[in-house]
Each structure stands twice: as C-alpha cells, then as structure tokens.
Amino acid sequence: LVQLTESGGGSVQAGGSLRLSCTFSLDTYKGKYLGWFRQAPGKEREGVAIIYDAGVSTYYDDSVKGRFTISQDSAENTVYLQMNNLKPEDTAMYYCAVTPVFRGSPRDATKYHDWGQGTQVFVSS
C-alpha cells in the first residue's frame, strides 16, 4: 500500500519561502519518480519538480527553476520541496506523487497514479 502525506503549505507574501514535505510509505523508491505537482483553480495539474533515485536526477518546470529545489531524505522517507522567492502565480494546491520510471517527460501528471491529499499554498502580492 502506497501512502503519501504532504505538509508545510500555508500563506506567504510574495518573495517569501515555504518548505513542503512529503512523507512516503513505499516498498522502495528505487526505480521510481517522486514528484511535486500543483493545480490551481481552473487549471490542469502540472509537474513542478521530480526526483529520481534520491537525487541522481531532478527535473523542474521552467517556471520554478532557480527558485524551487527538490530533495530527498531516504532515511526519513521524505521528499522536500524548498520554495523560495514565491510569486502569486505559485498559488495552488501542491501534491506529492510517485510512479515507476516511464518513457517520456517525468513531469507528465497523467503517468502518476499514487497521490497524496495535497497541501495548499497561497502567495499574496
């Protein structure tokens, strides 16, 4: 049984920072993508940052490069998303997800089937 639990969301002013945490229960993270996705009202879910094999590879959406950092603490079974210099357009529900490695863009949300419940991020201008 795969379990993913997000935490760390909240409200911040533009330019502020938040760190999201996703605690996961998996048989193994090897051979899997662990990722952060977000969905704003009226918009499709989009891949923000993905990590493979505890950091061997990472993938970011262009809109967050240089501002967000994904990392993994394997001993704690936790994936983090450090978000700096937040912008109002980062406002969304943020979800953690996991899937076995597949061909194509790791940020393709349609390829992920195990999701957490989400944590809300609100950035005010």
Tab-separated table of C-alpha atoms in Angstrom:
chain	number	residue	atom	x	y	z
A	1	LEU	CA	0.000	0.000	0.000
A	2	VAL	CA	1.443	3.327	-1.115
A	3	GLN	CA	0.882	6.244	1.221
A	4	LEU	CA	1.936	9.822	0.625
A	5	THR	CA	1.346	12.602	3.123
A	6	GLU	CA	2.096	16.239	2.370
A	7	SER	CA	2.598	19.049	4.847
A	8	GLY	CA	4.101	22.504	5.010
A	9	GLY	CA	1.688	24.567	2.966
A	10	GLY	CA	0.476	27.949	4.093
A	11	SER	CA	0.103	31.611	3.235
A	12	VAL	CA	3.090	33.840	2.494
A	13	GLN	CA	3.756	37.160	0.860
A	14	ALA	CA	5.449	37.369	-2.497
A	15	GLY	CA	9.178	36.894	-2.117
A	16	GLY	CA	8.745	34.602	0.853
A	17	SER	CA	9.653	30.951	1.278
A	18	LEU	CA	7.984	27.692	2.231
A	19	ARG	CA	9.222	24.142	2.527
A	20	LEU	CA	6.830	21.357	1.674
A	21	SER	CA	7.341	17.840	2.977
A	22	CYS	CA	6.031	14.562	1.612
A	23	THR	CA	6.395	11.524	3.795
A	24	PHE	CA	6.049	8.346	1.791
A	25	SER	CA	5.461	4.698	2.504
A	26	LEU	CA	6.858	2.594	-0.335
A	27	ASP	CA	8.386	-0.828	-0.758
A	28	THR	CA	11.283	1.007	-2.380
A	29	TYR	CA	11.909	4.367	-4.028
A	30	LYS	CA	14.423	2.780	-6.392
A	31	GLY	CA	13.293	2.886	-9.983
A	32	LYS	CA	10.597	5.409	-9.265
A	33	TYR	CA	9.931	9.066	-9.831
A	34	LEU	CA	8.838	11.012	-6.765
A	35	GLY	CA	7.412	14.358	-7.600
A	36	TRP	CA	5.659	17.530	-6.660
A	37	PHE	CA	2.741	18.718	-8.723
A	38	ARG	CA	0.406	21.650	-8.369
A	39	GLN	CA	-3.057	22.544	-9.501
A	40	ALA	CA	-4.566	25.999	-9.450
A	41	PRO	CA	-8.337	26.525	-9.764
A	42	GLY	CA	-9.443	26.071	-13.353
A	43	LYS	CA	-6.060	24.803	-14.467
A	44	GLU	CA	-4.607	21.392	-15.203
A	45	ARG	CA	-2.326	19.679	-12.750
A	46	GLU	CA	1.285	20.376	-13.668
A	47	GLY	CA	4.574	18.830	-12.697
A	48	VAL	CA	6.716	21.208	-10.670
A	49	ALA	CA	9.725	19.137	-9.618
A	50	ILE	CA	10.610	15.462	-9.872
A	51	ILE	CA	13.385	13.490	-8.230
A	52	TYR	CA	14.788	10.128	-9.247
A	53	ASP	CA	16.772	7.779	-7.059
A	54	ALA	CA	17.234	10.210	-4.172
A	55	GLY	CA	18.752	12.896	-6.363
A	56	VAL	CA	20.598	11.101	-9.159
A	57	SER	CA	18.339	13.144	-11.430
A	58	THR	CA	15.980	16.047	-10.882
A	59	TYR	CA	13.590	17.744	-13.249
A	60	TYR	CA	11.970	21.146	-12.916
A	61	ASP	CA	9.320	23.131	-14.678
A	62	ASP	CA	10.856	26.216	-16.270
A	63	SER	CA	8.686	28.494	-14.146
A	64	VAL	CA	10.332	27.333	-10.907
A	65	LYS	CA	13.933	26.766	-11.970
A	66	GLY	CA	16.283	28.685	-9.724
A	67	ARG	CA	13.578	29.188	-7.101
A	68	PHE	CA	12.451	25.682	-6.096
A	69	THR	CA	14.624	22.774	-5.006
A	70	ILE	CA	13.507	19.176	-4.614
A	71	SER	CA	15.428	16.885	-2.314
A	72	GLN	CA	15.022	13.544	-0.610
A	73	ASP	CA	15.933	12.201	2.797
A	74	SER	CA	15.806	8.462	2.227
A	75	ALA	CA	16.394	7.643	5.876
A	76	GLU	CA	13.314	9.648	6.783
A	77	ASN	CA	11.287	8.544	3.732
A	78	THR	CA	10.628	12.166	2.959
A	79	VAL	CA	10.787	14.316	-0.146
A	80	TYR	CA	11.052	18.058	0.280
A	81	LEU	CA	10.249	21.000	-1.938
A	82	GLN	CA	12.035	24.156	-0.874
A	83	MET	CA	10.276	27.100	-2.458
A	84	ASN	CA	12.000	30.475	-2.430
A	85	ASN	CA	11.089	33.826	-3.942
A	86	LEU	CA	7.472	32.762	-4.157
A	87	LYS	CA	5.196	34.546	-6.593
A	88	PRO	CA	1.404	34.931	-6.607
A	89	GLU	CA	1.282	32.617	-9.618
A	90	ASP	CA	2.689	29.841	-7.427
A	91	THR	CA	-0.615	29.785	-5.552
A	92	ALA	CA	-2.077	26.289	-5.908
A	93	MET	CA	-2.755	23.008	-4.206
A	94	TYR	CA	0.502	21.087	-4.138
A	95	TYR	CA	0.513	17.316	-4.390
A	96	CYS	CA	3.127	14.646	-3.937
A	97	ALA	CA	3.034	11.625	-6.249
A	98	VAL	CA	5.064	8.560	-7.141
A	99	THR	CA	5.271	6.242	-10.135
A	100	PRO	CA	7.691	3.735	-11.652
A	101	VAL	CA	10.061	5.283	-14.164
A	102	PHE	CA	8.500	5.606	-17.600
A	103	ARG	CA	9.402	6.890	-21.038
A	104	GLY	CA	8.592	10.488	-21.631
A	105	SER	CA	8.600	13.598	-19.515
A	106	PRO	CA	8.841	12.784	-15.798
A	107	ARG	CA	6.576	15.763	-15.198
A	108	ASP	CA	3.641	14.194	-17.036
A	109	ALA	CA	0.967	14.029	-14.347
A	110	THR	CA	-1.113	11.510	-16.294
A	111	LYS	CA	1.551	8.872	-15.692
A	112	TYR	CA	1.218	9.073	-11.905
A	113	HIS	CA	-1.378	7.022	-10.078
A	114	ASP	CA	-0.481	7.313	-6.395
A	115	TRP	CA	-1.102	10.737	-4.885
A	116	GLY	CA	-1.185	12.450	-1.549
A	117	GLN	CA	-4.094	14.535	-0.352
A	118	GLY	CA	-2.404	17.848	-1.132
A	119	THR	CA	-1.337	20.922	0.794
A	120	GLN	CA	-2.449	24.445	-0.072
A	121	VAL	CA	-0.001	27.230	-0.883
A	122	PHE	CA	-1.232	30.807	-1.127
A	123	VAL	CA	1.073	33.637	-2.139
A	124	SER	CA	-0.197	37.178	-1.778
A	125	SER	CA	1.153	40.127	-3.707
